[in-house]
Every structure is written in structure tokens, then in C-alpha cells.
mmCIF file of N, CA and C in Angstrom:
data_model
loop_
_atom_site.group_PDB
_atom_site.id
_atom_site.type_symbol
_atom_site.label_atom_id
_atom_site.label_comp_id
_atom_site.label_asym_id
_atom_site.label_seq_id
_atom_site.Cartn_x
_atom_site.Cartn_y
_atom_site.Cartn_z
ATOM 1 N N UNK A 1 21.112 104.039 72.129
ATOM 2 C CA UNK A 1 20.223 103.140 71.333
ATOM 3 C C UNK A 1 19.549 102.215 72.189
ATOM 4 N N UNK A 2 18.329 101.782 71.871
ATOM 5 C CA UNK A 2 17.658 100.593 72.574
ATOM 6 C C UNK A 2 18.193 99.420 71.998
ATOM 7 N N UNK A 3 18.261 98.305 72.996
ATOM 8 C CA UNK A 3 18.616 97.052 72.517
ATOM 9 C C UNK A 3 18.109 96.589 71.411
ATOM 10 N N UNK A 4 16.872 96.523 71.424
ATOM 11 C CA UNK A 4 16.080 95.985 70.380
ATOM 12 C C UNK A 4 16.220 96.569 68.923
ATOM 13 N N UNK A 5 16.314 98.166 68.901
ATOM 14 C CA UNK A 5 16.806 98.810 67.658
ATOM 15 C C UNK A 5 18.154 98.175 67.400
ATOM 16 N N UNK A 6 19.195 98.231 68.305
ATOM 17 C CA UNK A 6 20.408 97.676 67.821
ATOM 18 C C UNK A 6 20.275 96.339 67.163
ATOM 19 N N UNK A 7 19.470 95.428 67.862
ATOM 20 C CA UNK A 7 19.403 94.217 66.949
ATOM 21 C C UNK A 7 18.806 94.304 65.650
ATOM 22 N N UNK A 8 18.049 95.113 65.239
ATOM 23 C CA UNK A 8 17.438 95.468 64.192
ATOM 24 C C UNK A 8 18.549 96.121 63.203
ATOM 25 N N UNK A 9 19.433 97.038 63.694
ATOM 26 C CA UNK A 9 20.308 97.477 62.942
ATOM 27 C C UNK A 9 21.532 96.391 62.515
ATOM 28 N N UNK A 10 21.432 95.332 63.012
ATOM 29 C CA UNK A 10 22.404 94.270 62.607
ATOM 30 C C UNK A 10 22.004 93.432 61.724
ATOM 31 N N UNK A 11 20.598 93.329 61.244
ATOM 32 C CA UNK A 11 20.241 92.445 60.685
ATOM 33 C C UNK A 11 20.662 92.440 59.114
ATOM 34 N N UNK A 12 20.876 93.457 58.349
ATOM 35 C CA UNK A 12 21.422 93.189 56.980
ATOM 36 C C UNK A 12 23.040 93.692 56.978
ATOM 37 N N UNK A 13 23.385 93.607 57.941
ATOM 38 C CA UNK A 13 24.979 93.660 58.182
ATOM 39 C C UNK A 13 25.931 92.197 58.096
ATOM 40 N N UNK A 14 27.035 92.583 57.254
ATOM 41 C CA UNK A 14 27.971 91.470 57.304
ATOM 42 C C UNK A 14 29.143 91.775 58.232
ATOM 43 N N UNK A 15 29.349 92.864 58.740
ATOM 44 C CA UNK A 15 30.475 93.439 59.648
ATOM 45 C C UNK A 15 30.166 94.323 60.423
ATOM 46 N N UNK A 16 30.592 94.417 61.671
ATOM 47 C CA UNK A 16 30.423 95.432 62.578
ATOM 48 C C UNK A 16 31.920 95.998 63.122
ATOM 49 N N UNK A 17 31.790 97.113 63.867
ATOM 50 C CA UNK A 17 33.007 97.644 64.594
ATOM 51 C C UNK A 17 32.921 97.257 66.121
ATOM 52 N N UNK A 18 34.120 96.922 66.453
ATOM 53 C CA UNK A 18 34.241 96.705 67.884
ATOM 54 C C UNK A 18 35.269 97.504 68.590
ATOM 55 N N UNK A 19 34.978 98.140 69.879
ATOM 56 C CA UNK A 19 35.981 98.809 70.437
ATOM 57 C C UNK A 19 36.195 98.129 71.701
ATOM 58 N N UNK A 20 37.446 97.562 71.950
ATOM 59 C CA UNK A 20 38.095 97.263 73.314
ATOM 60 C C UNK A 20 39.045 98.089 73.703
ATOM 61 N N UNK A 21 39.683 97.836 75.106
ATOM 62 C CA UNK A 21 40.517 98.498 75.676
ATOM 63 C C UNK A 21 41.890 97.737 75.805
ATOM 64 N N UNK A 22 42.788 98.187 75.180
ATOM 65 C CA UNK A 22 44.311 97.604 75.269
ATOM 66 C C UNK A 22 44.688 97.295 76.651
ATOM 67 N N UNK A 23 45.096 95.964 76.857
ATOM 68 C CA UNK A 23 45.130 95.387 78.195
ATOM 69 C C UNK A 23 46.543 95.950 78.732
ATOM 70 N N UNK A 24 47.391 96.370 77.697
ATOM 71 C CA UNK A 24 48.619 97.014 78.342
ATOM 72 C C UNK A 24 48.690 98.658 78.296
ATOM 73 N N UNK A 25 48.126 99.068 77.202
ATOM 74 C CA UNK A 25 47.996 100.507 76.827
ATOM 75 C C UNK A 25 47.112 101.190 77.618
ATOM 76 N N UNK A 26 45.826 100.561 77.847
ATOM 77 C CA UNK A 26 44.620 101.137 78.207
ATOM 78 C C UNK A 26 43.979 101.999 77.080
ATOM 79 N N UNK A 27 44.507 102.096 75.849
ATOM 80 C CA UNK A 27 43.915 102.860 74.677
ATOM 81 C C UNK A 27 42.722 101.985 74.121
ATOM 82 N N UNK A 28 41.804 102.841 73.710
ATOM 83 C CA UNK A 28 40.598 102.144 72.884
ATOM 84 C C UNK A 28 41.149 101.695 71.572
ATOM 85 N N UNK A 29 40.883 100.462 71.375
ATOM 86 C CA UNK A 29 41.257 99.897 70.048
ATOM 87 C C UNK A 29 39.961 99.590 69.239
ATOM 88 N N UNK A 30 39.636 100.111 67.896
ATOM 89 C CA UNK A 30 38.560 99.681 67.194
ATOM 90 C C UNK A 30 38.857 99.030 65.958
ATOM 91 N N UNK A 31 38.245 98.025 65.708
ATOM 92 C CA UNK A 31 38.460 97.056 64.402
ATOM 93 C C UNK A 31 37.124 96.662 63.951
ATOM 94 N N UNK A 32 37.104 96.188 62.660
ATOM 95 C CA UNK A 32 35.869 95.466 61.947
ATOM 96 C C UNK A 32 35.834 94.021 62.101
ATOM 97 N N UNK A 33 34.877 93.496 62.665
ATOM 98 C CA UNK A 33 34.787 92.034 62.739
ATOM 99 C C UNK A 33 33.508 91.530 62.124
ATOM 100 N N UNK A 34 33.586 90.263 61.782
ATOM 101 C CA UNK A 34 32.276 89.579 61.536
ATOM 102 C C UNK A 34 31.409 89.212 62.583
ATOM 103 N N UNK A 35 30.100 88.781 62.581
ATOM 104 C CA UNK A 35 29.566 88.497 63.686
ATOM 105 C C UNK A 35 28.332 87.586 63.120
ATOM 106 N N UNK A 36 27.870 86.949 64.070
ATOM 107 C CA UNK A 36 26.543 85.960 64.096
ATOM 108 C C UNK A 36 25.754 86.447 65.340
ATOM 109 N N UNK A 37 24.437 86.112 64.956
ATOM 110 C CA UNK A 37 23.383 86.269 66.039
ATOM 111 C C UNK A 37 22.872 84.957 66.514
ATOM 112 N N UNK A 38 22.614 84.550 67.524
ATOM 113 C CA UNK A 38 21.815 83.423 68.087
ATOM 114 C C UNK A 38 20.962 83.857 69.020
ATOM 115 N N UNK A 39 19.573 84.245 68.438
ATOM 116 C CA UNK A 39 18.557 84.899 69.251
ATOM 117 C C UNK A 39 18.975 86.344 69.694
ATOM 118 N N UNK A 40 19.072 86.321 71.070
ATOM 119 C CA UNK A 40 19.604 87.511 71.693
ATOM 120 C C UNK A 40 21.039 87.710 71.868
ATOM 121 N N UNK A 41 21.978 86.572 71.552
ATOM 122 C CA UNK A 41 23.336 86.604 71.869
ATOM 123 C C UNK A 41 24.154 86.977 70.414
ATOM 124 N N UNK A 42 24.972 87.873 70.614
ATOM 125 C CA UNK A 42 25.898 88.282 69.581
ATOM 126 C C UNK A 42 26.993 87.396 69.758
ATOM 127 N N UNK A 43 27.475 86.767 68.644
ATOM 128 C CA UNK A 43 28.750 86.038 68.626
ATOM 129 C C UNK A 43 29.765 86.466 67.721
ATOM 130 N N UNK A 44 31.034 86.512 68.240
ATOM 131 C CA UNK A 44 32.036 86.742 67.392
ATOM 132 C C UNK A 44 33.083 85.779 67.587
ATOM 133 N N UNK A 45 33.807 85.810 66.450
ATOM 134 C CA UNK A 45 35.086 84.672 66.279
ATOM 135 C C UNK A 45 36.314 85.474 65.958
ATOM 136 N N UNK A 46 37.254 85.447 66.874
ATOM 137 C CA UNK A 46 38.409 86.104 66.593
ATOM 138 C C UNK A 46 39.105 85.044 65.542
ATOM 139 N N UNK A 47 39.655 85.953 64.392
ATOM 140 C CA UNK A 47 40.283 85.506 63.183
ATOM 141 C C UNK A 47 41.450 84.596 63.833
ATOM 142 N N UNK A 48 42.570 84.690 64.618
ATOM 143 C CA UNK A 48 43.450 83.887 65.240
ATOM 144 C C UNK A 48 43.027 83.241 66.249
ATOM 145 N N UNK A 49 41.671 82.899 66.673
ATOM 146 C CA UNK A 49 41.346 82.408 67.784
ATOM 147 C C UNK A 49 42.007 83.029 69.103
ATOM 148 N N UNK A 50 42.503 82.256 69.937
ATOM 149 C CA UNK A 50 42.766 82.844 71.236
ATOM 150 C C UNK A 50 44.083 83.490 71.166
ATOM 151 N N UNK A 51 44.846 83.573 70.032
ATOM 152 C CA UNK A 51 45.939 84.337 69.700
ATOM 153 C C UNK A 51 45.539 85.753 69.003
ATOM 154 N N UNK A 52 44.410 86.071 68.891
ATOM 155 C CA UNK A 52 44.101 87.314 68.390
ATOM 156 C C UNK A 52 44.115 88.562 69.601
ATOM 157 N N UNK A 53 44.707 89.525 69.134
ATOM 158 C CA UNK A 53 45.135 90.396 70.291
ATOM 159 C C UNK A 53 43.699 91.110 71.104
ATOM 160 N N UNK A 54 42.699 91.403 70.147
ATOM 161 C CA UNK A 54 41.425 91.869 70.629
ATOM 162 C C UNK A 54 40.829 90.824 71.574
ATOM 163 N N UNK A 55 40.889 89.544 71.352
ATOM 164 C CA UNK A 55 40.518 88.512 72.260
ATOM 165 C C UNK A 55 41.285 88.660 73.544
ATOM 166 N N UNK A 56 42.370 88.674 73.564
ATOM 167 C CA UNK A 56 43.155 88.816 74.834
ATOM 168 C C UNK A 56 42.727 89.922 75.769
ATOM 169 N N UNK A 57 42.759 91.087 74.781
ATOM 170 C CA UNK A 57 42.040 92.323 75.552
ATOM 171 C C UNK A 57 40.776 92.246 76.256
ATOM 172 N N UNK A 58 39.882 91.261 75.283
ATOM 173 C CA UNK A 58 38.530 91.176 76.269
ATOM 174 C C UNK A 58 38.614 90.244 77.238
ATOM 175 N N UNK A 59 39.650 89.478 77.311
ATOM 176 C CA UNK A 59 39.967 88.617 78.478
ATOM 177 C C UNK A 59 40.363 89.354 79.779
ATOM 178 N N UNK A 60 41.104 90.300 79.441
ATOM 179 C CA UNK A 60 41.731 91.426 80.636
ATOM 180 C C UNK A 60 40.502 92.277 81.015
ATOM 181 N N UNK A 61 39.473 92.774 80.042
ATOM 182 C CA UNK A 61 38.584 93.586 80.371
ATOM 183 C C UNK A 61 37.241 93.389 79.369
ATOM 184 N N UNK A 62 36.389 92.954 79.897
ATOM 185 C CA UNK A 62 35.167 92.366 78.977
ATOM 186 C C UNK A 62 34.281 93.418 78.465
ATOM 187 N N UNK A 63 34.577 94.738 78.954
ATOM 188 C CA UNK A 63 33.657 95.680 78.525
ATOM 189 C C UNK A 63 33.982 96.194 76.903
ATOM 190 N N UNK A 64 32.920 96.080 76.094
ATOM 191 C CA UNK A 64 33.277 96.271 74.624
ATOM 192 C C UNK A 64 32.129 97.362 74.095
ATOM 193 N N UNK A 65 32.429 97.960 73.130
ATOM 194 C CA UNK A 65 31.545 98.823 72.438
ATOM 195 C C UNK A 65 31.527 98.062 71.204
ATOM 196 N N UNK A 66 30.029 97.955 70.781
ATOM 197 C CA UNK A 66 29.846 97.486 69.405
ATOM 198 C C UNK A 66 29.029 98.501 68.539
ATOM 199 N N UNK A 67 29.242 98.529 67.274
ATOM 200 C CA UNK A 67 28.770 99.615 66.626
ATOM 201 C C UNK A 67 28.146 98.871 65.248
ATOM 202 N N UNK A 68 27.173 99.102 64.823
ATOM 203 C CA UNK A 68 26.631 98.927 63.642
ATOM 204 C C UNK A 68 25.802 100.032 62.995
ATOM 205 N N UNK A 69 26.571 100.519 62.029
ATOM 206 C CA UNK A 69 25.717 101.764 61.128
ATOM 207 C C UNK A 69 26.090 102.843 62.240
ATOM 208 N N UNK A 70 25.110 103.743 62.508
ATOM 209 C CA UNK A 70 25.144 104.796 63.345
ATOM 210 C C UNK A 70 24.791 104.436 64.979
ATOM 211 N N UNK A 71 24.393 103.025 65.031
ATOM 212 C CA UNK A 71 23.888 102.459 66.310
ATOM 213 C C UNK A 71 25.238 101.993 67.234
ATOM 214 N N UNK A 72 25.206 102.145 68.609
ATOM 215 C CA UNK A 72 26.246 101.453 69.314
ATOM 216 C C UNK A 72 25.686 101.128 70.508
ATOM 217 N N UNK A 73 26.321 100.132 71.209
ATOM 218 C CA UNK A 73 25.795 99.565 72.349
ATOM 219 C C UNK A 73 27.058 99.079 73.129
ATOM 220 N N UNK A 74 27.117 99.525 74.376
ATOM 221 C CA UNK A 74 28.345 98.771 75.305
ATOM 222 C C UNK A 74 27.723 97.740 76.057
ATOM 223 N N UNK A 75 28.646 96.746 75.967
ATOM 224 C CA UNK A 75 28.133 95.393 76.482
ATOM 225 C C UNK A 75 29.328 94.699 77.290
ATOM 226 N N UNK A 76 29.128 93.923 78.098
ATOM 227 C CA UNK A 76 29.991 92.921 78.667
ATOM 228 C C UNK A 76 30.136 91.758 77.837
ATOM 229 N N UNK A 77 31.344 91.533 77.408
ATOM 230 C CA UNK A 77 31.525 90.227 76.476
ATOM 231 C C UNK A 77 31.785 89.186 77.341
ATOM 232 N N UNK A 78 31.535 88.120 77.077
ATOM 233 C CA UNK A 78 32.058 86.841 77.596
ATOM 234 C C UNK A 78 32.891 86.033 76.731
ATOM 235 N N UNK A 79 34.191 86.002 76.920
ATOM 236 C CA UNK A 79 35.135 85.056 76.287
ATOM 237 C C UNK A 79 34.951 83.572 76.634
ATOM 238 N N UNK A 80 35.125 82.872 75.567
ATOM 239 C CA UNK A 80 34.548 81.494 75.383
ATOM 240 C C UNK A 80 35.941 80.755 74.755
ATOM 241 N N UNK A 81 36.322 79.650 75.455
ATOM 242 C CA UNK A 81 37.358 78.672 75.222
ATOM 243 C C UNK A 81 37.013 77.537 75.134
ATOM 244 N N UNK A 82 35.853 76.973 75.537
ATOM 245 C CA UNK A 82 35.373 75.549 75.511
ATOM 246 C C UNK A 82 35.131 74.952 74.330
ATOM 247 N N UNK A 83 35.689 73.883 73.753
ATOM 248 C CA UNK A 83 35.535 73.409 72.490
ATOM 249 C C UNK A 83 34.083 73.282 71.911
ATOM 250 N N UNK A 84 33.160 72.740 72.936
ATOM 251 C CA UNK A 84 31.845 72.784 72.205
ATOM 252 C C UNK A 84 31.061 74.060 72.082
ATOM 253 N N UNK A 85 31.183 75.177 72.858
ATOM 254 C CA UNK A 85 30.722 76.262 72.735
ATOM 255 C C UNK A 85 31.375 77.084 71.452
ATOM 256 N N UNK A 86 32.862 76.832 71.319
ATOM 257 C CA UNK A 86 33.414 77.514 70.116
ATOM 258 C C UNK A 86 33.002 76.683 68.868
ATOM 259 N N UNK A 87 32.791 75.724 68.717
ATOM 260 C CA UNK A 87 32.291 74.830 67.597
ATOM 261 C C UNK A 87 31.005 75.554 67.126
ATOM 262 N N UNK A 88 30.074 75.729 68.108
ATOM 263 C CA UNK A 88 28.636 75.907 67.680
ATOM 264 C C UNK A 88 28.905 77.534 67.362
ATOM 265 N N UNK A 89 29.809 78.176 67.733
ATOM 266 C CA UNK A 89 30.070 79.567 66.899
ATOM 267 C C UNK A 89 30.434 79.609 65.459
ATOM 268 N N UNK A 90 31.482 78.672 65.322
ATOM 269 C CA UNK A 90 32.085 78.222 64.289
ATOM 270 C C UNK A 90 31.070 77.761 63.218
ATOM 271 N N UNK A 91 30.014 77.040 63.514
ATOM 272 C CA UNK A 91 29.038 76.534 62.797
ATOM 273 C C UNK A 91 28.036 77.768 62.451
ATOM 274 N N UNK A 92 27.814 78.712 63.452
ATOM 275 C CA UNK A 92 26.919 79.934 63.055
ATOM 276 C C UNK A 92 27.741 80.795 61.746
ATOM 277 N N UNK A 93 29.014 80.917 62.057
ATOM 278 C CA UNK A 93 29.701 81.673 61.177
ATOM 279 C C UNK A 93 29.710 81.045 59.866
ATOM 280 N N UNK A 94 30.001 79.677 59.703
ATOM 281 C CA UNK A 94 29.824 78.994 58.470
ATOM 282 C C UNK A 94 28.502 78.984 57.698
ATOM 283 N N UNK A 95 27.541 78.994 58.657
ATOM 284 C CA UNK A 95 26.191 79.164 58.122
ATOM 285 C C UNK A 95 25.767 80.416 57.468
ATOM 286 N N UNK A 96 26.423 81.586 58.123
ATOM 287 C CA UNK A 96 26.219 83.101 57.720
ATOM 288 C C UNK A 96 27.062 83.272 56.297
ATOM 289 N N UNK A 97 28.425 83.189 56.624
ATOM 290 C CA UNK A 97 29.460 83.474 55.628
ATOM 291 C C UNK A 97 29.802 82.537 54.599
ATOM 292 N N UNK A 98 29.456 81.142 54.814
ATOM 293 C CA UNK A 98 30.050 79.841 53.907
ATOM 294 C C UNK A 98 31.278 79.323 54.707
ATOM 295 N N UNK A 99 31.303 78.094 54.600
ATOM 296 C CA UNK A 99 32.504 77.221 55.150
ATOM 297 C C UNK A 99 33.790 77.834 54.341
ATOM 298 N N UNK A 100 33.672 78.187 53.009
ATOM 299 C CA UNK A 100 34.831 78.671 52.143
ATOM 300 C C UNK A 100 35.400 79.963 52.688
ATOM 301 N N UNK A 101 34.165 80.756 52.863
ATOM 302 C CA UNK A 101 34.884 82.156 53.517
ATOM 303 C C UNK A 101 35.512 82.051 54.925
ATOM 304 N N UNK A 102 34.908 81.310 55.758
ATOM 305 C CA UNK A 102 35.696 81.236 56.983
ATOM 306 C C UNK A 102 36.770 80.267 57.011
ATOM 307 N N UNK A 103 36.843 79.446 56.080
ATOM 308 C CA UNK A 103 38.261 78.759 55.993
ATOM 309 C C UNK A 103 39.245 79.783 55.387
ATOM 310 N N UNK A 104 38.839 80.688 54.583
ATOM 311 C CA UNK A 104 39.856 81.648 53.893
ATOM 312 C C UNK A 104 40.433 82.597 54.776
ATOM 313 N N UNK A 105 39.558 82.910 55.943
ATOM 314 C CA UNK A 105 39.998 84.183 56.840
ATOM 315 C C UNK A 105 40.257 83.695 58.280
ATOM 316 N N UNK A 106 39.904 82.547 58.741
ATOM 317 C CA UNK A 106 40.021 82.210 60.019
ATOM 318 C C UNK A 106 41.002 81.152 60.129
ATOM 319 N N UNK A 107 41.922 81.447 61.065
ATOM 320 C CA UNK A 107 42.903 80.396 61.284
ATOM 321 C C UNK A 107 42.991 79.697 62.773
ATOM 322 N N UNK A 108 42.306 80.217 63.621
ATOM 323 C CA UNK A 108 42.105 79.757 64.960
ATOM 324 C C UNK A 108 40.811 79.419 65.451
ATOM 325 N N UNK A 109 40.459 78.283 66.003
ATOM 326 C CA UNK A 109 39.219 77.836 66.296
ATOM 327 C C UNK A 109 39.043 77.385 67.724
ATOM 328 N N UNK A 110 39.724 78.088 68.527
ATOM 329 C CA UNK A 110 39.894 77.602 69.872
ATOM 330 C C UNK A 110 39.193 78.701 70.776
ATOM 331 N N UNK A 111 38.726 79.766 70.212
ATOM 332 C CA UNK A 111 38.165 80.909 71.023
ATOM 333 C C UNK A 111 37.035 81.691 70.653
ATOM 334 N N UNK A 112 36.013 82.052 71.232
ATOM 335 C CA UNK A 112 34.966 82.839 70.865
ATOM 336 C C UNK A 112 34.383 83.880 71.656
ATOM 337 N N UNK A 113 33.598 84.712 71.445
ATOM 338 C CA UNK A 113 33.015 85.621 72.185
ATOM 339 C C UNK A 113 31.530 85.966 71.970
ATOM 340 N N UNK A 114 30.968 85.705 73.408
ATOM 341 C CA UNK A 114 29.354 85.983 73.156
ATOM 342 C C UNK A 114 29.050 87.138 74.018
ATOM 343 N N UNK A 115 28.047 87.901 73.811
ATOM 344 C CA UNK A 115 27.426 89.104 74.629
ATOM 345 C C UNK A 115 26.037 88.959 74.336
ATOM 346 N N UNK A 116 25.317 89.264 75.517
ATOM 347 C CA UNK A 116 23.879 89.475 75.296
ATOM 348 C C UNK A 116 23.436 90.851 74.691
ATOM 349 N N UNK A 117 22.744 90.890 73.890
ATOM 350 C CA UNK A 117 22.416 92.301 73.170
ATOM 351 C C UNK A 117 20.839 92.812 73.659
ATOM 352 N N UNK A 118 20.109 92.008 74.070
ATOM 353 C CA UNK A 118 18.706 92.092 74.665
ATOM 354 C C UNK A 118 18.604 91.678 75.779
ATOM 355 N N UNK A 119 17.815 92.360 77.019
ATOM 356 C CA UNK A 119 17.402 91.516 78.160
ATOM 357 C C UNK A 119 16.882 90.430 77.969
#
């Protein structure tokens, strides 16, 4: 799927699936996640921050497959832990999902993941 088509597939979605490789097992692990877009950058916020297992897996191997409906794209994710960048992602999530929803589901705000979905 072309990157611009994939971005279009994200437009009306609340949730996508990501597949990462287990850092110990090497097995593919697929799970649903919320996301936000910042231009051509897809933003993910691990529910438990840096304690989230999938975030640790991305730190070990940044290759990730993201799926939105029937579309999928393999990307190189960039784990982020600096406070300023993470807070910018948190703000994007609060804008998209509401501060109450983010507070209800997220307990760690010390890590995020960014990936370019368009050249």
C-alpha cells in the first residue's frame, strides 16, 4: 500500500494494530493501539510508558508493521523518552481522545514512539 493511501486509511480510525518482534522470543506480537497523527508522523503512546512490553520490544528492534483496516505498512519506529517530545505526544492524544480517556487508560507518560508514514 502506498504511504499516502495508508495515511488516508488512518483518517477515520480510533485504533490501529501494530506488530513488533519479541525481544526475547523473536515471535511476532500483534496488538491494538491508539494513535495520533502529526503531519506525516504517526505517534504512539504506550499505555504503561517505558514499562510497556511492546515499547521495550521496539527499543530492541524498531521494525514495526502497522495496520489500518486492510492496509498495512512496515516502518522503522523511533522510541522517544525525552520529556518534551513525550509531552507533545501526550497532548496530541488528549486532543484526539480527550484528557479523561487518556487519564482512564494510560498510566505511564515517560515514553512514546514516532514513525514517518510518508516520505
